[in-house]
Backbone as CSV, one residue per row, in Angstrom:
resi,resn,N_x,N_y,N_z,CA_x,CA_y,CA_z,C_x,C_y,C_z
1,ILE,104.097,137.856,102.868,102.935,137.401,102.119,103.202,135.974,101.633
2,PHE,102.278,135.066,101.917,102.375,133.682,101.454,101.264,133.414,100.436
3,ILE,101.626,132.941,99.271,100.652,132.600,98.227,100.900,131.155,97.794
4,ASP,99.912,130.308,98.002,100.052,128.886,97.688,99.334,128.561,96.379
5,GLY,99.967,127.744,95.540,99.292,127.223,94.354,99.110,128.209,93.224
6,LEU,100.178,128.852,92.778,100.065,129.757,91.625,99.493,129.026,90.413
7,ASP,99.836,127.757,90.271,99.405,126.987,89.109,97.905,126.679,89.117
8,GLU,97.237,126.942,90.235,95.805,126.654,90.327,94.943,127.850,89.930
9,ILE,95.550,128.862,89.358,94.802,130.031,88.911,93.773,129.613,87.856
10,ASP,92.612,130.258,87.899,91.581,130.017,86.892,92.006,130.720,85.599
11,ARG,92.507,129.948,84.652,93.101,130.535,83.455,92.054,130.716,82.361
12,ALA,91.214,131.713,82.544,90.186,131.995,81.535,90.809,132.489,80.238
13,GLY,91.955,133.159,80.373,92.646,133.647,79.183,94.148,133.538,79.355
14,ALA,94.883,133.579,78.249,96.331,133.412,78.305,96.994,134.520,79.104
15,GLU,96.356,135.703,79.159,96.961,136.831,79.854,96.851,136.704,81.374
16,ASP,96.011,135.783,81.883,95.808,135.669,83.324,97.087,135.226,84.031
17,THR,97.773,134.228,83.468,99.021,133.773,84.064,100.072,134.873,84.022
18,PHE,100.143,135.586,82.892,101.101,136.685,82.755,100.833,137.763,83.805
19,THR,99.572,138.099,84.020,99.202,139.128,84.999,99.584,138.691,86.402
20,LEU,99.330,137.420,86.718,99.656,136.905,88.046,101.158,136.957,88.306
21,VAL,101.955,136.487,87.353,103.404,136.482,87.528,103.934,137.918,87.636
22,SER,103.387,138.817,86.851,103.806,140.219,86.919,103.515,140.808,88.290
23,LEU,102.380,140.444,88.863,102.018,140.925,90.196,102.984,140.380,91.250
24,VAL,103.324,139.098,91.141,104.261,138.485,92.079,105.626,139.163,91.993
25,LYS,106.089,139.400,90.788,107.384,140.052,90.614,107.371,141.479,91.157
26,ALA,106.257,142.164,90.979,106.157,143.533,91.478,106.206,143.561,93.004
27,TRP,105.471,142.646,93.622,105.499,142.573,95.091,106.876,142.178,95.593
28,GLY,107.504,141.238,94.864,108.818,140.763,95.285,109.897,141.817,95.206
29,SER,109.667,142.857,94.439,110.660,143.921,94.294,110.535,144.996,95.374
30,LEU,109.479,144.937,96.173,109.278,145.943,97.227,110.230,145.676,98.382
31,SER,110.893,146.694,98.846,111.935,146.532,99.872,111.373,146.114,101.224
32,GLU,110.158,146.485,101.522,109.595,146.186,102.842,108.696,144.948,102.829
33,VAL,108.718,144.202,101.750,107.827,143.037,101.621,108.648,141.761,101.443
34,LYS,108.284,140.747,102.215,108.852,139.412,102.026,107.757,138.520,101.445
35,LEU,108.084,137.846,100.385,107.082,137.097,99.626,107.513,135.638,99.473
36,CYS,106.584,134.722,99.733,106.845,133.285,99.544,105.691,132.709,98.738
37,VAL,105.996,132.141,97.574,104.949,131.582,96.719,105.281,130.125,96.401
38,SER,104.236,129.363,96.047,104.447,127.961,95.673,103.682,127.663,94.394
39,SER,104.188,126.693,93.644,103.557,126.294,92.399,104.138,124.962,91.951
40,ARG,103.368,124.236,91.183,103.962,123.100,90.478,104.997,123.653,89.489
41,PRO,105.969,122.827,89.117,107.048,123.317,88.242,106.600,123.504,86.800
42,GLU,105.712,124.470,86.585,105.230,124.746,85.234,106.071,125.847,84.605
43,GLN,106.258,125.747,83.298,107.193,126.614,82.571,106.924,128.107,82.747
44,PRO,105.672,128.578,82.689,105.454,130.033,82.820,105.948,130.591,84.152
45,PHE,105.861,129.806,85.204,106.289,130.279,86.518,107.795,130.092,86.709
46,GLU,108.306,128.946,86.280,109.737,128.692,86.444,110.574,129.687,85.656
47,SER,110.184,129.944,84.423,111.001,130.808,83.554,110.984,132.263,84.014
48,ARG,109.856,132.746,84.489,109.753,134.167,84.834,110.117,134.462,86.286
49,LEU,110.179,133.414,87.117,110.538,133.636,88.523,111.894,133.023,88.878
50,GLN,112.663,132.648,87.856,113.914,131.945,88.101,114.987,132.813,88.778
51,ASP,114.817,134.127,88.746,115.808,135.004,89.371,115.650,135.068,90.893
52,PHE,114.523,134.560,91.393,114.304,134.536,92.834,114.825,133.227,93.416
53,SER,115.252,133.254,94.659,115.698,132.017,95.308,114.513,131.089,95.511
54,GLY,114.757,129.793,95.431,113.662,128.834,95.575,114.153,127.456,95.958
55,MET,113.221,126.574,96.157,113.530,125.185,96.482,112.395,124.307,95.976
56,ARG,112.685,123.029,95.813,111.679,122.070,95.390,111.152,121.330,96.618
57,VAL,109.841,121.357,96.799,109.248,120.678,97.952,109.555,119.181,97.923
58,GLN,109.582,118.603,96.726,109.822,117.163,96.635,111.210,116.761,97.147
59,ASP,112.157,117.717,97.129,113.474,117.409,97.687,113.407,117.267,99.204
60,LEU,112.415,117.920,99.815,112.266,117.866,101.268,111.344,116.730,101.703
61,THR,110.379,116.386,100.869,109.355,115.409,101.272,109.542,114.027,100.638
62,GLU,110.501,113.890,99.726,110.624,112.628,98.987,110.801,111.430,99.923
63,ARG,111.631,111.571,100.944,111.893,110.446,101.836,110.612,110.000,102.546
64,ASP,109.837,110.960,103.040,108.591,110.621,103.740,107.547,110.057,102.778
65,ILE,107.463,110.630,101.588,106.502,110.126,100.600,106.860,108.702,100.186
66,ARG,108.146,108.446,100.004,108.588,107.096,99.633,108.252,106.098,100.738
67,LYS,108.490,106.496,101.985,108.196,105.620,103.121,106.698,105.321,103.198
68,PHE,105.876,106.372,103.065,104.427,106.202,103.116,103.948,105.296,101.975
69,THR,104.436,105.547,100.765,104.000,104.769,99.605,104.386,103.306,99.753
70,HIS,105.629,103.065,100.153,106.117,101.692,100.301,105.314,100.940,101.357
71,GLU,105.104,101.565,102.499,104.372,100.900,103.580,102.909,100.685,103.210
72,SER,102.309,101.651,102.537,100.896,101.543,102.176,100.646,100.395,101.210
73,ILE,101.618,100.131,100.334,101.453,99.063,99.348,101.867,97.715,99.919
74,THR,103.059,97.661,100.511,103.604,96.362,100.914,103.029,95.829,102.214
75,ASP,102.546,96.704,103.100,101.999,96.215,104.368,100.768,95.356,104.159
76,ASN,100.003,95.655,103.119,98.762,94.931,102.888,98.846,93.914,101.755
77,PHE,99.893,94.007,100.937,99.995,93.116,99.796,101.412,92.557,99.695
78,SER,101.621,91.459,100.372,102.919,90.803,100.311,103.131,90.227,98.922
79,PRO,104.340,90.396,98.341,104.591,89.849,97.003,104.315,88.360,96.907
80,SER,104.479,87.645,98.008,104.248,86.213,97.987,102.777,85.874,97.780
81,ARG,101.890,86.849,98.129,100.464,86.625,97.964,99.906,87.344,96.740
82,THR,100.735,88.061,96.067,100.303,88.776,94.865,100.978,88.137,93.666
83,THR,100.288,87.218,93.044,100.919,86.365,92.044,101.339,87.108,90.790
84,SER,100.644,88.213,90.449,100.922,88.887,89.183,101.947,90.010,89.303
85,VAL,102.346,90.367,90.511,103.306,91.438,90.723,104.430,90.944,91.616
86,HIS,105.680,91.074,91.153,106.827,90.608,91.924,107.371,91.718,92.814
87,GLU,108.301,91.355,93.686,108.854,92.311,94.640,109.522,93.479,93.929
88,ARG,110.267,93.188,92.875,110.945,94.267,92.143,109.921,95.187,91.480
89,ASP,108.761,94.619,91.091,107.720,95.436,90.491,107.142,96.413,91.504
90,LEU,106.913,95.944,92.748,106.391,96.823,93.784,107.355,97.969,94.055
91,SER,108.635,97.668,94.067,109.640,98.709,94.264,109.608,99.713,93.121
92,GLY,109.407,99.208,91.910,109.313,100.088,90.753,108.068,100.962,90.797
93,LEU,106.965,100.409,91.310,105.739,101.192,91.449,105.948,102.355,92.407
94,VAL,106.638,102.078,93.514,106.937,103.130,94.489,107.743,104.243,93.828
95,ASP,108.791,103.867,93.085,109.621,104.866,92.395,108.780,105.699,91.423
96,HIS,107.902,105.017,90.699,107.083,105.680,89.690,106.145,106.706,90.332
97,ILE,105.530,106.332,91.447,104.606,107.237,92.143,105.357,108.439,92.708
98,VAL,106.507,108.182,93.343,107.291,109.258,93.950,107.760,110.246,92.886
99,ASP,108.191,109.736,91.742,108.676,110.611,90.671,107.582,111.536,90.147
100,LYS,106.357,111.032,90.087,105.262,111.809,89.504,104.567,112.711,90.525
101,ALA,104.823,112.486,91.818,104.081,113.186,92.867,104.416,114.666,92.969
102,ASN,105.649,115.033,92.589,106.097,116.432,92.741,105.928,116.932,94.171
103,GLY,106.093,116.026,95.127,106.064,116.428,96.527,104.694,116.620,97.126
104,VAL,103.626,116.281,96.403,102.258,116.504,96.895,101.749,115.241,97.589
105,PHE,101.666,115.304,98.914,101.284,114.135,99.706,99.862,113.670,99.393
106,LEU,98.925,114.617,99.270,97.538,114.237,99.037,97.385,113.501,97.709
107,TRP,98.117,113.946,96.691,98.075,113.253,95.401,98.526,111.806,95.580
108,VAL,99.595,111.607,96.333,100.108,110.255,96.578,99.066,109.415,97.299
109,ARG,98.413,110.005,98.292,97.410,109.277,99.075,96.289,108.760,98.179
110,LEU,95.816,109.588,97.265,94.736,109.185,96.371,95.205,108.150,95.357
111,VAL,96.425,108.317,94.849,96.959,107.375,93.865,97.179,105.996,94.502
112,VAL,97.688,105.983,95.722,97.925,104.709,96.409,96.615,103.936,96.565
113,SER,95.510,104.641,96.788,94.210,103.968,96.891,93.869,103.232,95.600
114,SER,94.158,103.862,94.465,93.898,103.224,93.175,94.806,102.017,92.962
115,ILE,96.071,102.157,93.340,97.023,101.065,93.158,96.642,99.870,94.024
116,ARG,96.230,100.125,95.248,95.844,99.018,96.130,94.635,98.281,95.563
117,LYS,93.708,99.023,94.979,92.556,98.378,94.351,93.012,97.493,93.191
118,GLY,93.990,97.994,92.407,94.506,97.193,91.305,95.207,95.938,91.780
119,LEU,95.912,96.028,92.910,96.585,94.857,93.460,95.575,93.828,93.949
120,ILE,94.485,94.302,94.549,93.434,93.396,94.998,92.862,92.623,93.816
121,GLU,92.732,93.313,92.688,92.149,92.690,91.497,93.208,91.982,90.645
122,SER,94.435,91.858,91.200,95.535,91.115,90.545,95.930,91.713,89.197
123,ASP,95.906,93.040,89.091,96.407,93.681,87.876,97.896,93.407,87.728
124,ASP,98.363,93.270,86.490,99.781,93.015,86.266,100.569,94.322,86.274
125,TRP,101.882,94.191,86.132,102.791,95.338,86.213,102.442,96.409,85.186
126,ASN,102.232,96.009,83.927,101.944,96.983,82.876,100.647,97.731,83.132
127,THR,99.647,97.031,83.645,98.365,97.668,83.936,98.504,98.706,85.037
128,LEU,99.258,98.360,86.074,99.425,99.267,87.205,100.210,100.517,86.808
129,THR,101.279,100.351,86.038,102.061,101.519,85.613,101.261,102.402,84.660
130,THR,100.450,101.776,83.808,99.590,102.552,82.911,98.559,103.329,83.713
131,LEU,98.052,102.704,84.775,97.085,103.382,85.641,97.687,104.643,86.253
132,ILE,98.933,104.538,86.716,99.610,105.704,87.296,99.807,106.790,86.243
133,ASP,100.240,106.385,85.045,100.500,107.354,83.977,99.225,108.088,83.553
134,GLU,98.090,107.390,83.613,96.840,107.979,83.153,96.206,108.903,84.182
135,LEU,96.611,108.789,85.439,96.029,109.638,86.475,96.527,111.064,86.311
136,PRO,95.640,112.044,86.359,96.044,113.454,86.174,96.865,113.962,87.351
137,GLU,97.725,114.932,87.091,98.529,115.528,88.156,97.753,116.581,88.930
138,SER,96.682,117.075,88.358,95.840,118.052,89.050,95.038,117.355,90.143
139,LEU,95.080,117.888,91.362,94.346,117.275,92.470,92.843,117.284,92.210
140,SER,92.322,118.379,91.677,90.878,118.451,91.455,90.429,117.419,90.426
141,GLU,91.203,117.256,89.364,90.858,116.262,88.347,91.013,114.847,88.893
142,LEU,92.056,114.632,89.698,92.269,113.313,90.278,91.137,112.963,91.240
143,TYR,90.749,113.933,92.072,89.681,113.640,93.015,88.352,113.410,92.308
144,GLU,88.131,114.090,91.196,86.904,113.854,90.430,86.841,112.405,89.954
145,ILE,87.997,111.878,89.518,88.054,110.478,89.091,87.767,109.554,90.269
146,MET,88.393,109.829,91.426,88.189,109.005,92.608,86.723,109.056,93.056
147,TRP,86.135,110.232,92.981,84.737,110.419,93.377,83.816,109.576,92.493
148,ILE,84.055,109.627,91.171,83.208,108.871,90.238,83.364,107.374,90.479
149,ARG,84.584,106.914,90.733,84.804,105.493,90.994,84.085,105.047,92.258
150,ALA,84.084,105.909,93.263,83.480,105.535,94.542,81.962,105.625,94.509
151,ASN,81.417,106.565,93.741,79.982,106.838,93.835,79.204,106.673,92.540
152,GLY,79.920,106.697,91.404,79.228,106.567,90.137,78.150,107.622,89.982
153,GLU,77.020,107.239,89.448,75.895,108.153,89.280,74.806,107.909,90.322
154,HIS,75.134,107.146,91.361,74.138,106.826,92.383,73.901,108.041,93.283
155,LYS,72.704,108.568,93.270,72.395,109.782,94.030,72.559,109.574,95.530
156,ILE,72.199,108.382,96.032,72.287,108.136,97.466,73.739,108.144,97.931
157,TYR,74.661,107.577,97.129,76.089,107.583,97.473,76.635,109.007,97.473
158,ARG,76.274,109.747,96.434,76.772,111.121,96.319,76.241,111.987,97.458
159,ALA,74.996,111.761,97.854,74.411,112.531,98.949,75.115,112.225,100.266
160,GLN,75.437,110.942,100.500,76.135,110.561,101.732,77.529,111.170,101.776
161,ALA,78.235,111.116,100.651,79.585,111.683,100.601,79.551,113.196,100.801
162,ALA,78.600,113.853,100.163,78.486,115.307,100.292,78.171,115.705,101.733
163,ALA,77.292,114.936,102.380,76.948,115.231,103.771,78.154,115.038,104.682
164,CYS,78.921,113.976,104.444,80.104,113.685,105.260,81.153,114.780,105.106
165,LEU,81.477,115.134,103.877,82.493,116.156,103.634,82.035,117.522,104.133
166,GLY,80.761,117.830,103.925,80.243,119.105,104.387,80.312,119.238,105.896
167,LEU,79.982,118.156,106.598,80.035,118.187,108.056,81.466,118.339,108.551
168,LEU,82.408,117.638,107.910,83.805,117.686,108.338,84.443,119.051,108.074
169,LEU,83.922,119.781,107.106,84.425,121.134,106.863,84.147,122.051,108.047
170,TYR,83.064,121.770,108.760,82.688,122.603,109.909,83.148,122.011,111.234
171,GLU,83.283,120.680,111.284,83.648,120.032,112.545,84.535,118.828,112.251
172,SER,85.854,119.050,112.245,86.787,117.977,111.910,86.990,117.008,113.060
173,ASP,86.779,117.474,114.294,86.982,116.619,115.470,85.647,116.000,115.861
174,ILE,85.246,114.979,115.124,83.954,114.349,115.333,84.136,112.832,115.341
175,SER,83.394,112.140,116.176,83.533,110.693,116.273,82.833,110.013,115.104
176,CYS,83.246,108.777,114.844,82.612,108.018,113.766,81.121,107.827,114.033
177,MET,80.764,107.596,115.286,79.360,107.375,115.618,78.524,108.613,115.302
178,ASP,79.023,109.787,115.679,78.300,111.022,115.382,78.206,111.249,113.879
179,LEU,79.277,110.912,113.156,79.302,111.095,111.709,78.255,110.209,111.041
180,VAL,78.191,108.958,111.472,77.224,108.023,110.895,75.799,108.478,111.178
181,LEU,75.520,108.867,112.411,74.162,109.278,112.780,73.734,110.532,112.024
182,ALA,74.698,111.425,111.765,74.374,112.678,111.078,74.175,112.479,109.579
183,CYS,74.914,111.550,108.994,74.942,111.422,107.538,74.137,110.249,106.985
184,LYS,73.780,109.310,107.853,73.044,108.135,107.381,71.766,107.962,108.195
185,PRO,70.666,108.554,107.758,69.392,108.418,108.470,68.968,106.964,108.669
186,SER,69.402,106.079,107.764,69.036,104.668,107.899,69.588,104.072,109.181
187,SER,70.744,104.580,109.644,71.316,104.088,110.893,70.461,104.510,112.089
188,GLN,69.907,105.712,112.021,69.020,106.164,113.097,67.796,105.260,113.185
189,ARG,67.232,104.937,112.032,66.045,104.076,112.029,66.383,102.678,112.501
190,SER,67.548,102.176,112.070,67.932,100.813,112.424,68.186,100.665,113.918
191,LEU,68.813,101.681,114.529,69.202,101.587,115.933,68.107,102.042,116.893
192,PHE,67.343,103.037,116.469,66.398,103.643,117.402,64.944,103.463,116.994
193,GLY,64.731,102.657,115.946,63.357,102.474,115.481,62.530,101.561,116.348
194,GLY,63.195,100.808,117.244,62.468,99.915,118.140,62.116,98.593,117.470
195,GLY,61.540,97.702,118.247,61.091,96.424,117.696,62.095,95.300,117.779
196,LYS,63.325,95.575,118.273,64.321,94.519,118.387,65.298,94.860,119.499
197,VAL,65.896,93.792,120.031,66.865,93.943,121.110,68.268,94.013,120.520
198,LEU,69.024,95.027,120.881,70.388,95.198,120.386,71.369,95.100,121.545
199,THR,72.420,94.291,121.363,73.473,94.216,122.358,74.514,95.280,122.072
200,GLU,75.431,95.489,123.003,76.511,96.442,122.780,77.344,96.039,121.570
201,GLY,77.563,94.736,121.412,78.322,94.248,120.260,77.620,94.541,118.950
202,ASP,76.297,94.389,118.930,75.528,94.688,117.719,75.699,96.154,117.320
203,ILE,75.616,97.023,118.316,75.718,98.461,118.046,77.106,98.822,117.524
204,CYS,78.139,98.266,118.172,79.515,98.567,117.738,79.772,98.064,116.333
205,ARG,79.293,96.855,116.020,79.493,96.312,114.671,78.765,97.161,113.633
206,HIS,77.571,97.616,113.992,76.821,98.455,113.057,77.565,99.756,112.774
207,PHE,78.043,100.418,113.826,78.732,101.681,113.643,80.032,101.494,112.867
208,ARG,80.759,100.419,113.154,82.030,100.196,112.468,81.810,99.996,110.962
209,SER,80.881,99.097,110.598,80.639,98.839,109.178,80.057,100.064,108.480
210,SER,79.181,100.791,109.174,78.572,101.984,108.576,79.601,103.087,108.385
211,CYS,80.525,103.225,109.349,81.561,104.253,109.239,82.506,103.944,108.083
212,LEU,82.936,102.697,107.969,83.819,102.308,106.868,83.139,102.532,105.519
213,ASN,81.847,102.199,105.452,81.095,102.393,104.224,80.992,103.871,103.874
214,LEU,80.730,104.699,104.891,80.591,106.134,104.663,81.904,106.751,104.200
215,LEU,83.013,106.364,104.835,84.308,106.920,104.453,84.707,106.484,103.041
216,SER,84.292,105.283,102.659,84.612,104.820,101.300,83.916,105.668,100.251
217,ARG,82.773,106.241,100.596,82.043,107.117,99.685,82.835,108.393,99.375
218,CYS,83.765,108.761,100.274,84.521,110.010,100.115,85.739,109.840,99.229
219,GLY,85.893,108.706,98.584,86.939,108.520,97.588,88.353,108.569,98.117
220,GLY,88.549,108.236,99.416,89.895,108.196,99.968,90.372,109.506,100.562
221,LEU,89.510,110.531,100.586,89.934,111.834,101.087,89.771,111.962,102.602
222,VAL,89.051,111.017,103.208,88.810,111.054,104.652,89.243,109.743,105.286
223,GLU,89.946,109.837,106.399,90.351,108.654,107.152,89.990,108.843,108.617
224,SER,89.877,107.739,109.352,89.597,107.825,110.773,90.190,106.617,111.481
225,GLN,90.650,106.839,112.700,91.119,105.750,113.549,90.118,105.485,114.676
226,ASP,89.006,106.191,114.665,88.046,106.164,115.769,86.929,105.176,115.479
227,TYR,87.301,103.898,115.227,86.287,102.903,114.971,85.821,102.272,116.278
228,PRO,84.509,102.098,116.477,84.039,101.443,117.706,84.531,100.004,117.756
229,ASP,85.040,99.565,118.907,85.525,98.192,119.081,84.375,97.270,119.475
């Protein structure tokens, strides 16, 4: 039996966590059952499940997370071009993100998006570290922040993002062109409404810019390499 994310239980009452841990311990004591569970290192789970063998995911993923974080920041923002942040500061940012990630790659991916935005806006070292500290460790809370930053209260942005994510839940192997046509009716009107001559280059540029715009609405949760050339 594999159970992922014990810490994500809906804790309507204090007894819910106790009941969950008791159930896990009961299953773990059965001779014919092998049980593997995962959780953030929260005290209720660590203290009551400490008699079972375990490992920390961050001990296995730290090297890859560090590599991803370092490349994501430094590949696009050379210290020589970032006047307010020095090379040692970028290295410190990487350490800070890795330490707080607890081995969760998706959390790192979303946080790196925020840091890159801060670097573009020339935020200083203290601002960037404060930004990391203020970001919640819960993925749902973090994504809510990213969603609000990307879409605000604009209904059209939220509708586009919802359509994109909803479609990808059912069909992950989809081209950018199909995604744009399905989620942005304005692209259908622009390309197929008639009244103007479009070259192949015009069409490719339209799809590329529209796809990038659509993915930006998703707050960093969706990426694609399938951009029309």
